[in-house]
Tab-separated table of C-alpha atoms and ligand atoms in Angstrom:
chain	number	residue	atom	x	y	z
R	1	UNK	CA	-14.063	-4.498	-14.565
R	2	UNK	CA	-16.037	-5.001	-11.254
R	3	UNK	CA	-19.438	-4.265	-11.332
R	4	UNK	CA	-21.147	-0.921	-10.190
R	5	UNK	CA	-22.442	-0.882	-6.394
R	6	UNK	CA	-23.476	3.089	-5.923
R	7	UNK	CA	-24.902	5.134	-8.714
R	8	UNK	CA	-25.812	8.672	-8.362
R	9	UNK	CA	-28.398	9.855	-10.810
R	10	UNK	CA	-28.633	14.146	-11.053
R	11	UNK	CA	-29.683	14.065	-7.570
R	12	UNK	CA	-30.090	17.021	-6.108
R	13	UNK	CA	-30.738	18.182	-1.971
R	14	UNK	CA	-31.033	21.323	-0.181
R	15	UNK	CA	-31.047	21.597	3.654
R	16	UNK	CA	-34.324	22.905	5.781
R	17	UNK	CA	-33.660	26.394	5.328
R	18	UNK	CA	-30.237	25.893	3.416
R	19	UNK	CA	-28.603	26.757	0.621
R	20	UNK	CA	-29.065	23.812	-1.827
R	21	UNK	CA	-26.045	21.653	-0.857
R	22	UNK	CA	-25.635	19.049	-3.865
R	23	UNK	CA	-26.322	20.353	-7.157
R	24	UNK	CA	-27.171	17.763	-10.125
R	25	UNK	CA	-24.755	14.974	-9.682
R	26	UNK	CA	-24.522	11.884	-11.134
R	27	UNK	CA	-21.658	9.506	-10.944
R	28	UNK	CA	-21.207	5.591	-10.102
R	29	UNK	CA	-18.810	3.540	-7.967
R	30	UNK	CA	-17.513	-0.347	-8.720
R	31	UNK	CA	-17.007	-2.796	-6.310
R	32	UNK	CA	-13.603	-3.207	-4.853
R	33	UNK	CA	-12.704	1.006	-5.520
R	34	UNK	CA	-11.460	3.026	-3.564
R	35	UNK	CA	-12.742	6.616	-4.676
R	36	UNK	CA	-11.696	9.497	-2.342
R	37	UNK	CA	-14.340	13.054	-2.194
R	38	UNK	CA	-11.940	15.869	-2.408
R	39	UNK	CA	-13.059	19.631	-1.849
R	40	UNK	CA	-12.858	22.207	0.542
R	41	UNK	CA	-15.151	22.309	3.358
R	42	UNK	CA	-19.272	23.113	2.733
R	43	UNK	CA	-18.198	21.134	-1.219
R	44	UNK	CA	-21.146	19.237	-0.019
R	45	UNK	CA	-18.928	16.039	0.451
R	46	UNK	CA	-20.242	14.875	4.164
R	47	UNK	CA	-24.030	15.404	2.176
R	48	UNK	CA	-23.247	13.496	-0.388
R	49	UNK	CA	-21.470	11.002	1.528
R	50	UNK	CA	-24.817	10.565	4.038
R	51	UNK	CA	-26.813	9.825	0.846
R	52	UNK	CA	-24.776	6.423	0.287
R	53	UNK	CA	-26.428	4.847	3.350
R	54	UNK	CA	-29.954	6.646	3.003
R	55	UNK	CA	-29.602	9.208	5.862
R	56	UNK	CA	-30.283	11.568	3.981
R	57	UNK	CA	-32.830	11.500	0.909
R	58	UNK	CA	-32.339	13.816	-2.219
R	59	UNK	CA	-34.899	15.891	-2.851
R	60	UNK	CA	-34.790	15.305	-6.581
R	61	UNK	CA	-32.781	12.452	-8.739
R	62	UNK	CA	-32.012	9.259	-8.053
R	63	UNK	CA	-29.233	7.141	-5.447
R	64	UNK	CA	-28.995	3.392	-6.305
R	65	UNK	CA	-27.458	0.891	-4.748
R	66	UNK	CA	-26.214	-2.619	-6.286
R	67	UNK	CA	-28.289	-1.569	-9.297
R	68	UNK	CA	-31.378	-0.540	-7.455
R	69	UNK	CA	-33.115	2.456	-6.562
R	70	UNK	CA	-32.787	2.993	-2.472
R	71	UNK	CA	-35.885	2.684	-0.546
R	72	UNK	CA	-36.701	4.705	2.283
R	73	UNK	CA	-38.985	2.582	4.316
R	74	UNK	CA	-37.307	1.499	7.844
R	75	UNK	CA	-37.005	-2.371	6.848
R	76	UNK	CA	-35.274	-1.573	3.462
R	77	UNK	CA	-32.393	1.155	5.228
R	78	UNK	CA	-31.927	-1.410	7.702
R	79	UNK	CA	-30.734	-3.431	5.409
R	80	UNK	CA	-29.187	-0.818	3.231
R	81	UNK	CA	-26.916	0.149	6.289
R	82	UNK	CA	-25.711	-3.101	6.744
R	83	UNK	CA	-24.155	-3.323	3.544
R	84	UNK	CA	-22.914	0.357	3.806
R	85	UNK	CA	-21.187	0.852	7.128
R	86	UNK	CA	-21.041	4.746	8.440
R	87	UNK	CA	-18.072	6.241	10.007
R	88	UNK	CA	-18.359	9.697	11.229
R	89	UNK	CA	-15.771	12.237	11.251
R	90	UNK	CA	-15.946	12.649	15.055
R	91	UNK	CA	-15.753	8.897	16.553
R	92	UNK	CA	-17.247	10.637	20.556
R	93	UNK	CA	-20.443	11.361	17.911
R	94	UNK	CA	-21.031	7.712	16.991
R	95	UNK	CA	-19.835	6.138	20.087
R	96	UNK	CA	-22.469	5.850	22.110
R	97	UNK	CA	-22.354	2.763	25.196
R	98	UNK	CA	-20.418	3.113	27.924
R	99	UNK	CA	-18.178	-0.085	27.269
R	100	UNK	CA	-15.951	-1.074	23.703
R	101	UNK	CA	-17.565	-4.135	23.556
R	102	UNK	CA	-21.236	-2.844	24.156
R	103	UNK	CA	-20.938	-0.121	21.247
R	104	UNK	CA	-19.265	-2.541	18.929
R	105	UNK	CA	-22.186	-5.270	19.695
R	106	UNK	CA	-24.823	-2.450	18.889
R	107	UNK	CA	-25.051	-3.215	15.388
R	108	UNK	CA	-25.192	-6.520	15.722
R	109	UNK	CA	-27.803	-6.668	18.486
R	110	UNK	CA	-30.050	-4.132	16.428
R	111	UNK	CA	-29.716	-6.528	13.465
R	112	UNK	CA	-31.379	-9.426	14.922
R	113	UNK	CA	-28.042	-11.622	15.474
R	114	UNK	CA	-28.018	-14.133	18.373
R	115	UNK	CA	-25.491	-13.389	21.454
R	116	UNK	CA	-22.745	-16.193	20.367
R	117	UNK	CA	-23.064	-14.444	16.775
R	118	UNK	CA	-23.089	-10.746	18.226
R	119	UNK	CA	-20.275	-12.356	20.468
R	120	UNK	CA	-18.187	-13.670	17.206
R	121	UNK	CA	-18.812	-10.545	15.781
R	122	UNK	CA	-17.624	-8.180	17.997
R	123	UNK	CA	-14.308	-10.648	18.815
R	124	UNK	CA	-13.246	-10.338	14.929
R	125	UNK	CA	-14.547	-6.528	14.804
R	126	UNK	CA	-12.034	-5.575	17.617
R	127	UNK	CA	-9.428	-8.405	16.024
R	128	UNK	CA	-9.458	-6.191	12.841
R	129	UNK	CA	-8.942	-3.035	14.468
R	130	UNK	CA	-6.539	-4.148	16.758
R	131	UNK	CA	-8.180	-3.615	19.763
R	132	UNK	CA	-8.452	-7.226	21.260
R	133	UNK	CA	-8.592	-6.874	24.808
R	134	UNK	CA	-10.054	-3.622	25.144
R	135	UNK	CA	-13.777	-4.826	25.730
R	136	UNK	CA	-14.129	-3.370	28.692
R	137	UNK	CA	-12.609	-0.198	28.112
R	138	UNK	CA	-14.861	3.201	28.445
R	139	UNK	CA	-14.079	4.886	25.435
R	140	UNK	CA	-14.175	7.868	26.680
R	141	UNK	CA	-10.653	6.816	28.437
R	142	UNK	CA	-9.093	6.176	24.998
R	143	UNK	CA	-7.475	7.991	22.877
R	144	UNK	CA	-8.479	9.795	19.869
R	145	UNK	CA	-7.061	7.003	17.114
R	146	UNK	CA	-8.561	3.863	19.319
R	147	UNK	CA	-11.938	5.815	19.770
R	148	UNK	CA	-11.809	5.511	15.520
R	149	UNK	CA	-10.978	2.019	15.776
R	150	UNK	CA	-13.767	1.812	18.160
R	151	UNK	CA	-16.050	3.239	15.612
R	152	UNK	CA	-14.676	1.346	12.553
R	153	UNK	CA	-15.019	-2.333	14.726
R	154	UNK	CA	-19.061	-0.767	15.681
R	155	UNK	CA	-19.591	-0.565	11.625
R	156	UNK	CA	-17.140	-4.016	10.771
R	157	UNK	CA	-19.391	-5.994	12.967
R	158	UNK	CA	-22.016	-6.090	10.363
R	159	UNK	CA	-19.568	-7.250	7.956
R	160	UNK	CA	-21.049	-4.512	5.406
R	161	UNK	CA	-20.066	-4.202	2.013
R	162	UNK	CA	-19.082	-0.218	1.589
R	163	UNK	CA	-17.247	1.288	3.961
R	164	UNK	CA	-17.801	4.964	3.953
R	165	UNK	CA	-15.376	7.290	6.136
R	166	UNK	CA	-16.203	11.005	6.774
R	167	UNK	CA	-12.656	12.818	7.269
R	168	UNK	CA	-11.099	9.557	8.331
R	169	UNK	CA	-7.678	10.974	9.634
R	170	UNK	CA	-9.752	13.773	11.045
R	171	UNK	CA	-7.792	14.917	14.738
R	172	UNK	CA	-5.648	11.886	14.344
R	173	UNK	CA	-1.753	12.650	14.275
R	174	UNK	CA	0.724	11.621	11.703
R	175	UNK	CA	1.181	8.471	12.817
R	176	UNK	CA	-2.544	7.730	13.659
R	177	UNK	CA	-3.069	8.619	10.531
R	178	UNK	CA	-1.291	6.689	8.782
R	179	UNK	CA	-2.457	3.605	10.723
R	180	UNK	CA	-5.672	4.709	9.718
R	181	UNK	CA	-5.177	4.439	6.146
R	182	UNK	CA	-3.382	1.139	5.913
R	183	UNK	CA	-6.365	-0.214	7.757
R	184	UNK	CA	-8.453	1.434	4.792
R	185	UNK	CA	-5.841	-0.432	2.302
R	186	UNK	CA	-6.591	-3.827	4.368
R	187	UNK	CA	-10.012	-3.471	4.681
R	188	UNK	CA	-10.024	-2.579	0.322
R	189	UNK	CA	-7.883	-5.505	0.183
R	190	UNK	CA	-10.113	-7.851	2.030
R	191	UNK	CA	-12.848	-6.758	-0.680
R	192	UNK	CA	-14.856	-3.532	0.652
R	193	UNK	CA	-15.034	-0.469	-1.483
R	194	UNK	CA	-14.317	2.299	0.327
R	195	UNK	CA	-15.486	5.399	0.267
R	196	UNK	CA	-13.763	8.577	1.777
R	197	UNK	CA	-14.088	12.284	2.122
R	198	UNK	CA	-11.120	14.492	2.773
R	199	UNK	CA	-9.505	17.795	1.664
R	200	UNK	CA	-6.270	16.564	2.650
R	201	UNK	CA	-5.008	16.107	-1.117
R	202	UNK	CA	-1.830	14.793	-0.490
R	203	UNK	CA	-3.678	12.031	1.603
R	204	UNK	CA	-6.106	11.360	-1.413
R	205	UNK	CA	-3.728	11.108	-4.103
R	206	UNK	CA	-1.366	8.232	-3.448
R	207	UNK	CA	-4.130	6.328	-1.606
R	208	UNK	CA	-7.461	6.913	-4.383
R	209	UNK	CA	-8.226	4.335	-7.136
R	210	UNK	CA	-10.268	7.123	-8.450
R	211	UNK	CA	-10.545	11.084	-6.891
R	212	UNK	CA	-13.628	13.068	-7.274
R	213	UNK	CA	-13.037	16.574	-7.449
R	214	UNK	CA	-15.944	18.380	-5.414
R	215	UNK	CA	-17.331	22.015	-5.070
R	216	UNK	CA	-20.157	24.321	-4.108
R	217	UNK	CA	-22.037	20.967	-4.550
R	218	UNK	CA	-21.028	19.894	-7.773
R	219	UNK	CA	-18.649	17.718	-9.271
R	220	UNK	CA	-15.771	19.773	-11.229
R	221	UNK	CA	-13.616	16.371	-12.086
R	222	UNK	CA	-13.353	12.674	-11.070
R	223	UNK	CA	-10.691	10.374	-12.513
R	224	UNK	CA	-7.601	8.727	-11.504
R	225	UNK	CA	-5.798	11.116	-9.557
R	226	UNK	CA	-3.328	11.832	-11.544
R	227	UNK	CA	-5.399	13.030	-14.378
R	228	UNK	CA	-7.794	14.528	-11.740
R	229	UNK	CA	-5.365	16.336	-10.014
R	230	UNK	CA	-3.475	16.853	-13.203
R	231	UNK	CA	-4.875	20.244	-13.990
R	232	UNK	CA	-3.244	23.197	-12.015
R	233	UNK	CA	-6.520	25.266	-13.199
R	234	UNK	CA	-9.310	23.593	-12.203
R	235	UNK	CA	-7.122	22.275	-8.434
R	236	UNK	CA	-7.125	26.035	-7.878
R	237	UNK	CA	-10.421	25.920	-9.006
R	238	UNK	CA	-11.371	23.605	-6.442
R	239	UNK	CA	-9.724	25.650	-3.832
R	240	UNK	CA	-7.332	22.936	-3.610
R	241	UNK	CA	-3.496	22.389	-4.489
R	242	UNK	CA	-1.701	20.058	-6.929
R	243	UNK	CA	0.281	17.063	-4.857
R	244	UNK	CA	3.928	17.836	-4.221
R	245	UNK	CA	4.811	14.976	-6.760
R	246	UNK	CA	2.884	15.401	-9.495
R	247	UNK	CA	4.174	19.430	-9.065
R	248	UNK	CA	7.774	18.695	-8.902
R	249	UNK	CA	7.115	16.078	-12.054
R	250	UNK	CA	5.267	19.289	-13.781
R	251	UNK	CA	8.300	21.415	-12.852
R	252	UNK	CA	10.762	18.756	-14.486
R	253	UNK	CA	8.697	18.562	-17.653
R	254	UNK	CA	8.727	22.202	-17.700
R	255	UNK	CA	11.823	22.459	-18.024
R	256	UNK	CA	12.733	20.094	-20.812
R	257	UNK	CA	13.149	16.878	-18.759
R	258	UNK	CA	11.955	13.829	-20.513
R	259	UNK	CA	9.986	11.961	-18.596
R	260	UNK	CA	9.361	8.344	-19.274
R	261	UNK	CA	6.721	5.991	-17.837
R	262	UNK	CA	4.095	6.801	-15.511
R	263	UNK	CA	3.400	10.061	-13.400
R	264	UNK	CA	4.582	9.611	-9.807
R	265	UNK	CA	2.111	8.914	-7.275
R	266	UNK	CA	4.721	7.731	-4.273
R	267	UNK	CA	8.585	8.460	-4.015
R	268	UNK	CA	9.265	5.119	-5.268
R	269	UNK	CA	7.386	6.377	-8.602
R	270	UNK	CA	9.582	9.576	-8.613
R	271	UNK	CA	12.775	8.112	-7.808
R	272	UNK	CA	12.044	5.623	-11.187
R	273	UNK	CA	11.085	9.001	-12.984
R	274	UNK	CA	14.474	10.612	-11.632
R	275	UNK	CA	16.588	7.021	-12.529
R	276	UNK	CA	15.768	7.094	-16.026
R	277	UNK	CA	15.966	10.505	-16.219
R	278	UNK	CA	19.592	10.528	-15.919
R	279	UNK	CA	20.068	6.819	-17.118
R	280	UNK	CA	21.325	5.735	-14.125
R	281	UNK	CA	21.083	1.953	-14.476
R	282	UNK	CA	20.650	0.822	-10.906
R	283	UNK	CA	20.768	-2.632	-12.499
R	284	UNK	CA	24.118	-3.031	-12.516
R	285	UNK	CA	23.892	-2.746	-8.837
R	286	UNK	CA	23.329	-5.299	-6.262
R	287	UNK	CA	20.096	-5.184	-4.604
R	288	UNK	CA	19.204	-5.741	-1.348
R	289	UNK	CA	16.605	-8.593	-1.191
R	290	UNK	CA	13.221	-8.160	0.821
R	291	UNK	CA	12.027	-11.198	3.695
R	292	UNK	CA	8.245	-11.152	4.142
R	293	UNK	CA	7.379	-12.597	7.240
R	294	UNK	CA	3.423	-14.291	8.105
R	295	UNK	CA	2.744	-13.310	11.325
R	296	UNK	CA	-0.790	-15.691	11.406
R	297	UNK	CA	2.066	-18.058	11.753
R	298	UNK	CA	3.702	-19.544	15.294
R	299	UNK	CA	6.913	-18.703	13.882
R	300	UNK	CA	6.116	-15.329	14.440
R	301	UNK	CA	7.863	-16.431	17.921
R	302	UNK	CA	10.842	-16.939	16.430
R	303	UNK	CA	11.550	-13.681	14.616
R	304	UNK	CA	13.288	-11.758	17.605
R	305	UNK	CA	15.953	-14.407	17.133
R	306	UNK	CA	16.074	-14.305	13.107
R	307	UNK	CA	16.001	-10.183	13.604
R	308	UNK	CA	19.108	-10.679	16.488
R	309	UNK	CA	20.776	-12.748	13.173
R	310	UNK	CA	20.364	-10.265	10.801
R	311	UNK	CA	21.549	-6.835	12.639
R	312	UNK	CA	20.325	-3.671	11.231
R	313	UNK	CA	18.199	-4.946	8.852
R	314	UNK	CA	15.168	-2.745	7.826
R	315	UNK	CA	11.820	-3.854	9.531
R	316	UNK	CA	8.354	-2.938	8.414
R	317	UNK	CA	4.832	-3.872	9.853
R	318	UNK	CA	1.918	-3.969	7.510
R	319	UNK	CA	-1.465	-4.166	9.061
R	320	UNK	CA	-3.282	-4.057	12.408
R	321	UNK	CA	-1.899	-7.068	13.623
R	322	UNK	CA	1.436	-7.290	12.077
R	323	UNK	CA	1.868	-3.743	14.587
R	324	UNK	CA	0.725	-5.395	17.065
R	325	UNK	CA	2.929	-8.570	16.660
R	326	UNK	CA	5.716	-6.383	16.546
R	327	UNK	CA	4.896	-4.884	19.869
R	328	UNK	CA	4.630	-8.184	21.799
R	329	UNK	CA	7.537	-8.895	20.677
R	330	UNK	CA	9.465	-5.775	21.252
R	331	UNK	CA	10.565	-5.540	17.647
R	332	UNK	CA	11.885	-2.108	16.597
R	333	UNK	CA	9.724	-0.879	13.783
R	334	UNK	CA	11.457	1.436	10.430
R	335	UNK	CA	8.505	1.544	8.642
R	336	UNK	CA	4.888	1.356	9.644
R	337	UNK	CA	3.363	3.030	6.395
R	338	UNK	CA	3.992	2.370	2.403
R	339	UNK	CA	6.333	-0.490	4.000
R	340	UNK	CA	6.705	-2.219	0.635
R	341	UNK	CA	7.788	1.231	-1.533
R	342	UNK	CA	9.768	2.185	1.078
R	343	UNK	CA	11.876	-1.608	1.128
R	344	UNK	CA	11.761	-1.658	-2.520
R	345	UNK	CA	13.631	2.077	-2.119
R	346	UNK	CA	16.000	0.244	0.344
R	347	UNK	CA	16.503	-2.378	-1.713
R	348	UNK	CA	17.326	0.076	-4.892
R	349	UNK	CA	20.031	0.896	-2.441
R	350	UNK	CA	21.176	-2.140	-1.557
R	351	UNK	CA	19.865	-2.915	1.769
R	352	UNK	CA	18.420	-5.847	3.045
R	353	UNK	CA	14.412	-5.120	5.016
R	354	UNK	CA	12.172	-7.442	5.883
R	355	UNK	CA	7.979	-7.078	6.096
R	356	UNK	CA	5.997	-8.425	8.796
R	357	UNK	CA	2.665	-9.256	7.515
R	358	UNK	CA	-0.629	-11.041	7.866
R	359	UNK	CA	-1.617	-14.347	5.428
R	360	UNK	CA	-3.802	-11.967	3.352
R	361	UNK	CA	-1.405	-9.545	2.703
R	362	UNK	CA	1.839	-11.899	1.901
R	363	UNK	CA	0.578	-12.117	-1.763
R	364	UNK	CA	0.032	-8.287	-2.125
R	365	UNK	CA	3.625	-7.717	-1.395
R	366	UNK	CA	4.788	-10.188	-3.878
R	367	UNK	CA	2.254	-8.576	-6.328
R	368	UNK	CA	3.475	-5.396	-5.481
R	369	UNK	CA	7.632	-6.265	-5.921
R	370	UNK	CA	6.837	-8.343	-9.089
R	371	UNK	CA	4.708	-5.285	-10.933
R	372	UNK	CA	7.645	-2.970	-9.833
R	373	UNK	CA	10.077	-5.523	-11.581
R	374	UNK	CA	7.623	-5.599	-14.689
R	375	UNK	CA	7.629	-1.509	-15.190
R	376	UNK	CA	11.745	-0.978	-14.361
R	377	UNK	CA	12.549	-4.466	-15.146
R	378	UNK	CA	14.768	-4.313	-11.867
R	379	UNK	CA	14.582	-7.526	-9.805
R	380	UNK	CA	14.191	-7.606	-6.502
R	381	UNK	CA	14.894	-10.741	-4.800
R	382	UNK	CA	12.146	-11.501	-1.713
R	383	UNK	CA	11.633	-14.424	0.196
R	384	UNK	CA	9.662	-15.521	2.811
R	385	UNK	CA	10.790	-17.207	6.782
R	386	UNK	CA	10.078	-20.673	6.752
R	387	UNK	CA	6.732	-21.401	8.141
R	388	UNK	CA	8.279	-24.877	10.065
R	389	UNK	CA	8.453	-24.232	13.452
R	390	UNK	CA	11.281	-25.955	13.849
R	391	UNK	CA	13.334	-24.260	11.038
R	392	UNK	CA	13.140	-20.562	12.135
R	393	UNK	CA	16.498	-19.446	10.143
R	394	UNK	CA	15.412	-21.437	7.231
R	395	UNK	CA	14.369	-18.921	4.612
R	396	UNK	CA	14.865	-18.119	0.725
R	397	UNK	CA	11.706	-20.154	-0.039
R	398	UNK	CA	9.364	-18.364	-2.668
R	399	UNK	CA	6.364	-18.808	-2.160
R	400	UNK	CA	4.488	-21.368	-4.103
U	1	LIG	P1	-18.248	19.404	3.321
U	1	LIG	O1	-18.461	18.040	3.909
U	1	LIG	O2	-17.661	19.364	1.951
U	1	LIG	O3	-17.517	20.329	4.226
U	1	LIG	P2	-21.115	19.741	3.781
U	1	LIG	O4	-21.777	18.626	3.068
U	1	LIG	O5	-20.931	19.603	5.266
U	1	LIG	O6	-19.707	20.065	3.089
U	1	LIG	O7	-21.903	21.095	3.531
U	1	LIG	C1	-22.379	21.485	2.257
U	1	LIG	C2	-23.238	22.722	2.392
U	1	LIG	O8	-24.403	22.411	3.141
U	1	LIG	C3	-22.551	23.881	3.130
U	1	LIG	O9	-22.954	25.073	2.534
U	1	LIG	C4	-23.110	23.751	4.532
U	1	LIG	O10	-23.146	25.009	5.159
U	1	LIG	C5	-24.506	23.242	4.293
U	1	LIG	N1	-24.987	22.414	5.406
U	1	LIG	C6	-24.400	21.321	5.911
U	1	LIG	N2	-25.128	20.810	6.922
U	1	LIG	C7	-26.224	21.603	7.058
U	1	LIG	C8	-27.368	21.613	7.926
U	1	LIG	N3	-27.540	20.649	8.845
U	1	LIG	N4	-28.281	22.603	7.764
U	1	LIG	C9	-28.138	23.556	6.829
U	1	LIG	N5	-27.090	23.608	5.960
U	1	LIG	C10	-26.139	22.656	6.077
């Protein structure tokens, strides 16, 4: 188990002529996690969250971080808020210079770095966000998802640690939203923790390592969220409500349905539930096979062709990039969100998909088909395209 980074210790803050907004909590949070506030609004979650990077002090108790008690003195919460990067809820609140590439270089340039390095930064910052090209942009001319990508690249460009996100799909749409939270997934994947507050509980639950149940400035649960969100009693006491899944799973067990395996967290995870419900081997049928595609690779030039070969195949984009690839291109997208459930539901039915992804996230997707094979011990064949240049059809070569 990774080891702890933030520790809350009975800590305990009331505003300047408040009501006291965080009540005697204590609680801790690993490396790599990704741990999701949930409560209604005034639980005391943005509070709490502003204590991570020493913005705000508690008035009793303790806030560590990586096993030591914060310091308030100006040198020490510079450093502090370089390792724990701050991303408001509204992005026009933390963007402050009139260009993309000035507010992303802020950080930076505060933290002592020297132009080519502030100039590196800011390049892979915007890289990461997908917003290469847009340094001279005003933000207030974008819109309100690339003003949060604005943000995020400001806080990436000091390469910090923890990554906590106030409301991160605050004002964004659907789809913005989504984008939003895969870049969280990346960004977890890459190594931050990430922290995030929400109320949105059918955001937290498929997304959380861990949920922490929040109200009137206490802490009424925190587990994995199925357990945390497991108890219709204390959701409603949270002013909250129980995710549609883990309801409809409730509903089944209610009435008699044995239920084997894990509780469902995606559709993927219900439709296993549902299959073995009514021992419907899909075994015996044949499965479609999933492609993964690297698009860090030249290749990548070569897919329109491959796709043109392989008509009405299923095509997903993971990541910033991978989006963006697919744009250049002019590649239709199917899926731009839970692309590997949602291929490993299309290959349940038979049909063929393929995943565009960047080199850090090819291995997640083979993690991700082999544990499904492991817990339904249904095989799905995936493959990657060749990465010779000059063999763009060649594929069905695992990858080593
Ligand atoms: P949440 O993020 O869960 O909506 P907050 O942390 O914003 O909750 O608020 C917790 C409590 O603190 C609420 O009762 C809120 O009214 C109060 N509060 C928040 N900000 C201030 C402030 N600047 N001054 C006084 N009270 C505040």
């Amino acid at each position: 188990m990774s080891s702890i980074i933030l520790e809350a210790r009975d800590i305990r803050y009331r505003y300047p002529r408040g009501l006291e907004a965080i009540c005697g909590i204590s609680f801790h949070i690993r490396k790599k996690e990704k741990i999701a506030l949930v409560g209604p609004n005034g639980a005391g979650k943005s509070t709490l969250l502003t204590m991570f990077n020493g913005m705000i002090r508690p008035d009793s108790g303790l806030m560590l971080f990586d096993n030591l008690p914060i310091q308030y003195d100006t040198p020490s919460l510079r450093m502090l808020r370089k390792r724990v990067g701050f991303v408001l809820q509204n992005p026009d609140r933390q963007i402050i210079a009139p260009t993309v590439y000035q507010d992303v270089a802020f950080g930076p340039t505060n933290l002592g770095y020297s132009e080519p390095e502030v100039k590196e930064a800011v390049t892979q910052a915007l890289r990461h966000v997908g917003l290469e090209g847009f340094e001279r942009r005003p933000p207030h001319q974008l819109s309100g998802g690339e003003k949060k990508r604005v943000a995020i690249a400001g806080v990436l460009a000091m390469d910090p640690d923890v990554l906590v996100f106030d409301e991160p799909t605050s004002g964004l749409d659907p789809s913005g939203s989504e984008d939003i939270m895969e870049l969280l997934d990346e960004l977890n994947h890459e190594g931050k923790t990430i922290i995030i507050s929400t109320h949105d509980v059918e955001l937290a639950y498929p997304w959380a390592d861990r949920a922490i149940l929040m109200l009137n400035g206490k802490i009424l649960k925190e587990d994995i969220p199925e357990v945390a969100f497991g108890n219709p009693e204390s959701v409603r006491k949270a002013h909250l409500s129980v995710p549609t899944l883990l309801e409809l799973h409730m509903e089944l067990q209610k009435r008699g349905f044995l239920l084997h395996g894990k509780k469902p967290r995606t559709v993927l995870d219900m439709m296993q539930c549902i299959e073995t419900l009514f021992e419907k081997s899909v075994s015996k049928k044949r499965h479609g096979m999933i492609t993964v595609c690297n698009v860090d690779l030249k290749t990548r030039e070569n897919l329109p062709k491959w796709l043109s070969e392989h008509t009405g195949i299923c095509t997903g984009a993971m990541g910033t990039r991978a989006k963006q690839c697919a744009e250049n291109l002019k590649i239709h997208l199917d899926f731009t969100y839970s692309v590997i459930d949602k291929c490993i539901l299309k290959a349940l039915l038979g049909e063929d998909s393929v995943i565009l992804t960047t080199e850090s996230m090819v291995k997640r997707v083979y993690l991700r088909v082999e544990a499904y094979g492991l817990e339904s011990g249904v095989h799905i064949p995936i493959y990657h395209i060749s990465t010779a240049p000059e063999e763009p059809n060649e594929k069905n070569k695992s990858l080593p």
